[in-house]
Short mmCIF file of C-alpha atoms in Angstrom, two decimals:
data_model
loop_
_atom_site.label_atom_id
_atom_site.label_comp_id
_atom_site.label_asym_id
_atom_site.label_seq_id
_atom_site.Cartn_x
_atom_site.Cartn_y
_atom_site.Cartn_z
CA MET A 1 -30.03 41.22 -77.46
CA SER A 2 -29.78 41.62 -81.43
CA LEU A 3 -27.84 39.25 -83.84
CA ALA A 4 -25.54 42.22 -84.61
CA VAL A 5 -24.68 42.87 -80.82
CA ARG A 6 -24.31 39.18 -80.12
CA LEU A 7 -22.05 38.54 -82.96
CA GLY A 8 -20.12 41.82 -82.22
CA GLU A 9 -19.56 40.42 -78.46
CA LEU A 10 -18.34 36.94 -79.63
CA LEU A 11 -15.93 38.54 -81.99
CA ASP A 12 -14.78 41.22 -79.84
CA GLY A 13 -15.68 43.71 -82.36
CA THR A 14 -18.66 45.55 -84.06
CA VAL A 15 -20.78 44.42 -87.11
CA ARG A 16 -21.35 46.66 -90.14
CA GLY A 17 -24.19 44.92 -91.56
CA ILE A 18 -26.10 41.82 -91.67
CA ALA A 19 -27.96 40.11 -94.34
CA ASP A 20 -30.69 37.35 -93.74
CA LEU A 21 -30.27 34.20 -95.67
CA GLY A 22 -33.22 32.01 -94.83
CA THR A 23 -33.58 29.13 -92.12
CA SER A 24 -32.23 25.53 -92.53
CA HIS A 25 -33.74 23.17 -89.71
CA SER A 26 -33.83 25.20 -86.53
CA TRP A 27 -31.18 27.60 -87.58
CA THR A 28 -31.36 31.13 -89.06
CA LEU A 29 -28.55 31.63 -91.86
CA HIS A 30 -26.73 35.26 -92.19
CA ARG A 31 -24.01 37.08 -94.12
CA ALA A 32 -22.20 39.55 -91.98
CA ILE A 33 -19.70 42.16 -92.79
CA LEU A 34 -17.50 42.84 -89.82
CA SER A 35 -15.91 46.47 -88.94
CA ASP A 36 -12.48 45.09 -89.97
CA GLY A 37 -13.91 44.08 -93.54
CA ARG A 38 -14.08 40.19 -93.06
CA ASP A 39 -17.11 38.72 -94.87
CA VAL A 40 -18.43 36.10 -92.66
CA PHE A 41 -21.19 33.35 -92.72
CA VAL A 42 -23.26 33.06 -89.35
CA LYS A 43 -25.21 30.29 -88.15
CA SER A 44 -27.66 30.97 -85.24
CA THR A 45 -29.91 29.03 -83.07
CA ALA A 46 -31.56 29.27 -79.58
CA ALA A 47 -32.72 25.64 -79.57
CA HIS A 48 -30.39 22.19 -79.53
CA ALA A 49 -27.79 23.36 -77.32
CA GLY A 50 -24.57 21.59 -78.35
CA ALA A 51 -25.28 21.16 -82.00
CA LEU A 52 -23.08 24.45 -83.18
CA ALA A 53 -20.23 23.33 -80.73
CA ALA A 54 -20.43 19.47 -82.49
CA GLU A 55 -20.42 21.20 -85.84
CA ALA A 56 -17.33 23.33 -85.06
CA ASP A 57 -15.44 20.38 -83.52
CA GLY A 58 -16.37 18.46 -86.53
CA LEU A 59 -14.93 21.10 -88.94
CA ARG A 60 -11.73 21.49 -86.95
CA TRP A 61 -11.16 17.89 -86.67
CA LEU A 62 -11.79 17.36 -90.53
CA GLY A 63 -9.77 20.45 -90.96
CA ALA A 64 -6.59 19.18 -89.15
CA ALA A 65 -6.30 16.28 -91.58
CA ALA A 66 -7.41 18.20 -94.88
CA PRO A 67 -6.77 21.85 -94.20
CA ASN A 68 -7.45 23.02 -97.63
CA ALA A 69 -10.64 20.91 -98.45
CA VAL A 70 -12.54 22.00 -94.91
CA ALA A 71 -14.06 25.59 -93.94
CA SER A 72 -12.30 27.03 -91.05
CA VAL A 73 -14.00 28.14 -87.67
CA LEU A 74 -13.69 31.56 -86.68
CA ALA A 75 -15.92 31.63 -83.67
CA VAL A 76 -18.29 29.34 -81.62
CA ASN A 77 -20.49 29.56 -78.64
CA GLU A 78 -23.95 28.11 -77.80
CA THR A 79 -25.79 30.44 -79.96
CA LEU A 80 -23.73 31.31 -83.02
CA LEU A 81 -20.95 29.55 -85.44
CA VAL A 82 -18.95 31.86 -87.42
CA LEU A 83 -17.09 30.64 -90.57
CA PRO A 84 -15.21 32.66 -93.33
CA TRP A 85 -17.69 33.56 -96.11
CA LEU A 86 -16.91 31.06 -98.97
CA PRO A 87 -17.91 32.89 -102.70
CA GLU A 88 -19.50 30.14 -104.73
CA SER A 89 -18.24 29.10 -108.36
CA ALA A 90 -19.50 26.75 -110.86
CA PRO A 91 -18.18 23.01 -110.06
CA THR A 92 -15.91 22.34 -112.50
CA PRO A 93 -14.39 18.76 -113.49
CA GLU A 94 -10.91 20.00 -112.02
CA ALA A 95 -12.54 20.92 -108.66
CA ALA A 96 -14.14 17.79 -108.56
CA GLU A 97 -10.94 15.74 -109.14
CA GLN A 98 -9.63 17.78 -106.57
CA LEU A 99 -12.05 16.87 -103.93
CA GLY A 100 -11.82 13.32 -104.75
CA ARG A 101 -8.26 13.50 -104.14
CA ASP A 102 -8.99 15.51 -100.71
CA LEU A 103 -11.53 12.98 -99.55
CA ALA A 104 -8.98 10.10 -100.20
CA ALA A 105 -6.69 12.02 -97.98
CA LEU A 106 -8.93 12.75 -95.36
CA HIS A 107 -10.02 9.35 -95.22
CA ALA A 108 -6.65 7.83 -94.85
CA HIS A 109 -6.52 9.66 -91.19
CA THR A 110 -7.17 6.92 -89.01
CA PRO A 111 -8.77 7.60 -85.52
CA ALA A 112 -8.52 5.01 -82.65
CA ALA A 113 -11.90 4.23 -82.62
CA PHE A 114 -15.50 4.54 -84.60
CA GLY A 115 -17.53 7.33 -83.26
CA ALA A 116 -15.91 10.70 -82.09
CA PRO A 117 -14.82 12.35 -78.65
CA TRP A 118 -17.84 14.99 -78.62
CA PRO A 119 -21.93 14.15 -78.96
CA GLY A 120 -22.87 14.08 -82.56
CA TRP A 121 -25.86 16.09 -84.33
CA ILE A 122 -26.86 15.44 -87.63
CA ALA A 123 -29.54 18.14 -88.58
CA ARG A 124 -31.51 18.80 -85.46
CA LEU A 125 -31.21 15.09 -84.48
CA PRO A 126 -28.75 13.92 -81.82
CA LEU A 127 -26.40 11.39 -83.21
CA ASP A 128 -24.68 8.90 -80.78
CA ASN A 129 -20.78 9.40 -81.27
CA THR A 130 -19.81 6.84 -78.33
CA GLU A 131 -16.46 5.81 -79.19
CA THR A 132 -15.93 2.07 -79.72
CA ALA A 133 -12.68 0.30 -80.41
CA GLU A 134 -13.76 -2.99 -79.55
CA MET A 135 -16.80 -3.31 -82.15
CA SER A 136 -16.50 -3.94 -85.77
CA TRP A 137 -17.84 -1.08 -87.93
CA ALA A 138 -20.79 -3.06 -89.20
CA ARG A 139 -22.11 -3.69 -85.83
CA TRP A 140 -21.15 0.11 -84.55
CA TYR A 141 -23.11 1.15 -87.40
CA ALA A 142 -26.18 -1.24 -86.77
CA GLU A 143 -26.07 0.22 -83.22
CA ARG A 144 -25.14 3.82 -83.32
CA ARG A 145 -26.57 4.87 -86.84
CA LEU A 146 -29.59 2.56 -87.67
CA ALA A 147 -31.55 1.09 -84.32
CA PRO A 148 -31.77 4.60 -82.65
CA TYR A 149 -33.82 6.09 -85.49
CA LEU A 150 -36.06 3.24 -85.98
CA PRO A 151 -38.57 3.78 -83.16
CA ALA A 152 -39.13 7.42 -84.54
CA ALA A 153 -39.22 6.30 -87.86
CA ALA A 154 -41.68 3.34 -87.38
CA ARG A 155 -44.89 5.21 -87.59
CA HIS A 156 -44.02 6.29 -91.19
CA LEU A 157 -42.28 3.03 -92.27
CA GLY A 158 -45.05 0.57 -91.05
CA PRO A 159 -44.59 -2.79 -89.87
CA ASP A 160 -43.11 -4.20 -93.21
CA GLY A 161 -40.58 -1.39 -93.57
CA VAL A 162 -39.68 -1.78 -90.01
CA ARG A 163 -39.03 -5.57 -90.47
CA LEU A 164 -37.01 -4.84 -93.43
CA VAL A 165 -34.62 -2.56 -91.79
CA GLU A 166 -34.50 -4.84 -88.45
CA ARG A 167 -33.08 -7.91 -91.08
CA VAL A 168 -30.43 -5.50 -92.24
CA ILE A 169 -29.41 -4.87 -88.70
CA ASP A 170 -29.58 -8.67 -87.95
CA ARG A 171 -27.38 -9.39 -91.15
CA VAL A 172 -25.24 -6.36 -90.90
CA GLU A 173 -22.02 -8.15 -90.72
CA ALA A 174 -22.34 -10.23 -93.76
CA LEU A 175 -23.47 -7.27 -95.41
CA ALA A 176 -20.72 -4.82 -94.84
CA GLY A 177 -18.12 -6.10 -96.94
CA PRO A 178 -14.21 -6.45 -96.04
CA PRO A 179 -13.18 -4.93 -92.73
CA GLU A 180 -11.57 -1.62 -92.89
CA PRO A 181 -10.23 0.47 -89.86
CA PRO A 182 -11.91 3.90 -88.74
CA ALA A 183 -11.67 6.85 -91.44
CA ARG A 184 -12.07 10.44 -90.52
CA ILE A 185 -15.51 11.30 -92.51
CA HIS A 186 -17.39 14.07 -93.10
CA GLY A 187 -20.65 12.03 -92.01
CA ASP A 188 -23.50 13.97 -93.97
CA LEU A 189 -21.70 14.44 -97.26
CA TRP A 190 -24.57 15.68 -99.63
CA SER A 191 -23.99 18.19 -102.12
CA GLY A 192 -25.58 20.70 -100.21
CA ASN A 193 -22.57 20.38 -97.90
CA ILE A 194 -20.13 21.06 -100.24
CA ARG A 195 -19.04 24.37 -101.34
CA TRP A 196 -17.50 24.91 -104.79
CA CYS A 197 -15.18 27.60 -104.58
CA ARG A 198 -13.06 28.92 -107.50
CA ASP A 199 -9.79 27.46 -106.56
CA ARG A 200 -11.24 24.03 -104.96
CA ALA A 201 -14.42 22.81 -103.14
CA ARG A 202 -14.45 23.05 -99.32
CA LEU A 203 -16.63 20.91 -97.02
CA ILE A 204 -19.26 22.50 -94.80
CA ASP A 205 -21.58 21.35 -91.98
CA PRO A 206 -20.35 17.63 -91.17
CA ALA A 207 -21.57 15.11 -88.86
CA ALA A 208 -18.00 14.05 -88.46
CA HIS A 209 -16.69 10.84 -86.77
CA GLY A 210 -14.47 8.25 -87.11
CA GLY A 211 -16.67 5.88 -89.49
CA HIS A 212 -16.54 3.82 -92.97
CA ARG A 213 -15.15 5.87 -95.82
CA GLU A 214 -17.61 4.22 -98.08
CA THR A 215 -20.41 6.17 -96.04
CA ASP A 216 -19.15 9.76 -97.63
CA LEU A 217 -19.19 8.29 -100.95
CA ALA A 218 -22.48 6.68 -100.84
CA MET A 219 -23.97 10.07 -99.54
CA LEU A 220 -23.00 11.93 -102.38
CA ALA A 221 -24.34 9.28 -104.46
CA LEU A 222 -27.56 9.28 -102.89
CA PHE A 223 -29.03 12.78 -103.70
CA GLY A 224 -26.62 13.30 -106.62
CA ALA A 225 -23.33 15.64 -106.60
CA PRO A 226 -21.88 17.55 -109.78
CA GLN A 227 -19.19 15.78 -111.77
CA LEU A 228 -19.54 12.83 -109.44
CA ASP A 229 -17.65 10.24 -112.04
CA ARG A 230 -14.88 12.67 -112.00
CA LEU A 231 -14.80 13.00 -108.31
CA MET A 232 -15.00 9.23 -107.95
CA GLY A 233 -12.34 8.64 -110.50
CA ALA A 234 -9.95 10.64 -108.72
CA TYR A 235 -10.52 9.10 -105.48
CA GLN A 236 -10.15 5.46 -106.92
CA GLU A 237 -6.68 6.46 -108.43
CA ALA A 238 -5.73 7.91 -105.14
CA ARG A 239 -7.21 5.29 -102.55
CA PRO A 240 -8.73 2.28 -104.44
CA LEU A 241 -12.19 0.96 -102.51
CA ALA A 242 -12.60 -2.51 -102.18
CA ASP A 243 -14.62 -4.73 -104.77
CA GLY A 244 -18.23 -4.48 -104.40
CA TRP A 245 -18.52 -0.88 -103.19
CA ARG A 246 -21.24 0.26 -105.50
CA GLU A 247 -23.56 -2.62 -104.18
CA ARG A 248 -22.86 -1.61 -100.72
CA SER A 249 -23.86 2.07 -101.16
CA PRO A 250 -27.64 1.23 -100.16
CA LEU A 251 -26.46 -0.24 -96.65
CA HIS A 252 -24.55 3.21 -96.16
CA GLN A 253 -27.46 5.32 -97.55
CA LEU A 254 -29.88 3.73 -95.16
CA HIS A 255 -28.87 6.16 -92.24
CA PRO A 256 -29.50 9.27 -93.99
CA LEU A 257 -32.66 7.90 -95.32
CA LEU A 258 -33.91 6.97 -91.65
CA VAL A 259 -32.75 10.39 -90.50
CA HIS A 260 -35.02 11.87 -93.36
CA VAL A 261 -37.84 9.74 -92.43
CA VAL A 262 -37.58 11.08 -88.74
CA LEU A 263 -37.19 14.88 -89.91
CA PHE A 264 -39.58 14.73 -93.02
CA GLY A 265 -42.05 12.00 -92.80
CA ARG A 266 -43.51 9.40 -94.82
CA SER A 267 -42.31 10.76 -98.20
CA TYR A 268 -39.04 9.07 -97.71
CA ARG A 269 -40.58 5.58 -96.88
CA GLU A 270 -40.09 4.10 -100.37
CA LYS A 271 -36.43 5.18 -100.52
CA VAL A 272 -35.80 3.57 -97.17
CA VAL A 273 -37.62 0.06 -98.25
CA ALA A 274 -35.54 0.24 -101.63
CA ALA A 275 -32.15 0.89 -99.86
CA ALA A 276 -32.71 -1.72 -97.06
CA GLU A 277 -33.90 -4.20 -99.94
CA ALA A 278 -30.71 -3.74 -102.24
CA ALA A 279 -28.64 -3.85 -98.96
CA LEU A 280 -29.92 -7.44 -98.36
CA ALA A 281 -29.76 -8.46 -101.99
CA VAL A 282 -25.63 -8.16 -101.90
#
């Protein structure tokens, strides 16, 4: 069955045209014009059942807390996710400051536990979202975000790299900084998951869960984000971070870097080693 037919059935309408936008991980990406004139973004996959549902759950959960800052979900099933098409614009200082305030408002929403009430995914890898209210964030992070990826990463990290990450896991309580309640976070907030629009930035493609708010900010810094200083300044004005947050960033960056090692191999080894060493130096 063609994508146009499947999309029409999902949306209970017809599709006037589809443009292919390439691939990402196991997804194909598309822009479609519907019979009612709407312009939509479509993500399609035949693999990893549940991944698109998790993405939709995350967008809706984040959108309930920050509706103006998160892409809305038009429709979803096991193989298709449909969002409004968001025309891109240049990231202005004003939009970055607004995003900083939006993230601060989002993080102010406190779920009952770390984790989320749906099975998680990050890219094409499962993400353990088991909700845990009894555990500290540090221990939850070690057990749910670091340890699960270490076996698959081990052949690229080598024994020395594995031991470094294990030292972080062993010392995580001392490295994590002051305790904070769970925050509603995006969970995969690199610059490619921000859609800069004319009026404001909108978040897409989350690995959303109740976590530590420093995680989102560390992820923004990991691969670089436009206007990051303006964004962080506005965030700090709205919801100041605990002292030492910059020094703790490598701890929060260790999880996405481990994910990158599992997905892309040895090319990310040195970044994992550097992050682990920096985390242990706090």
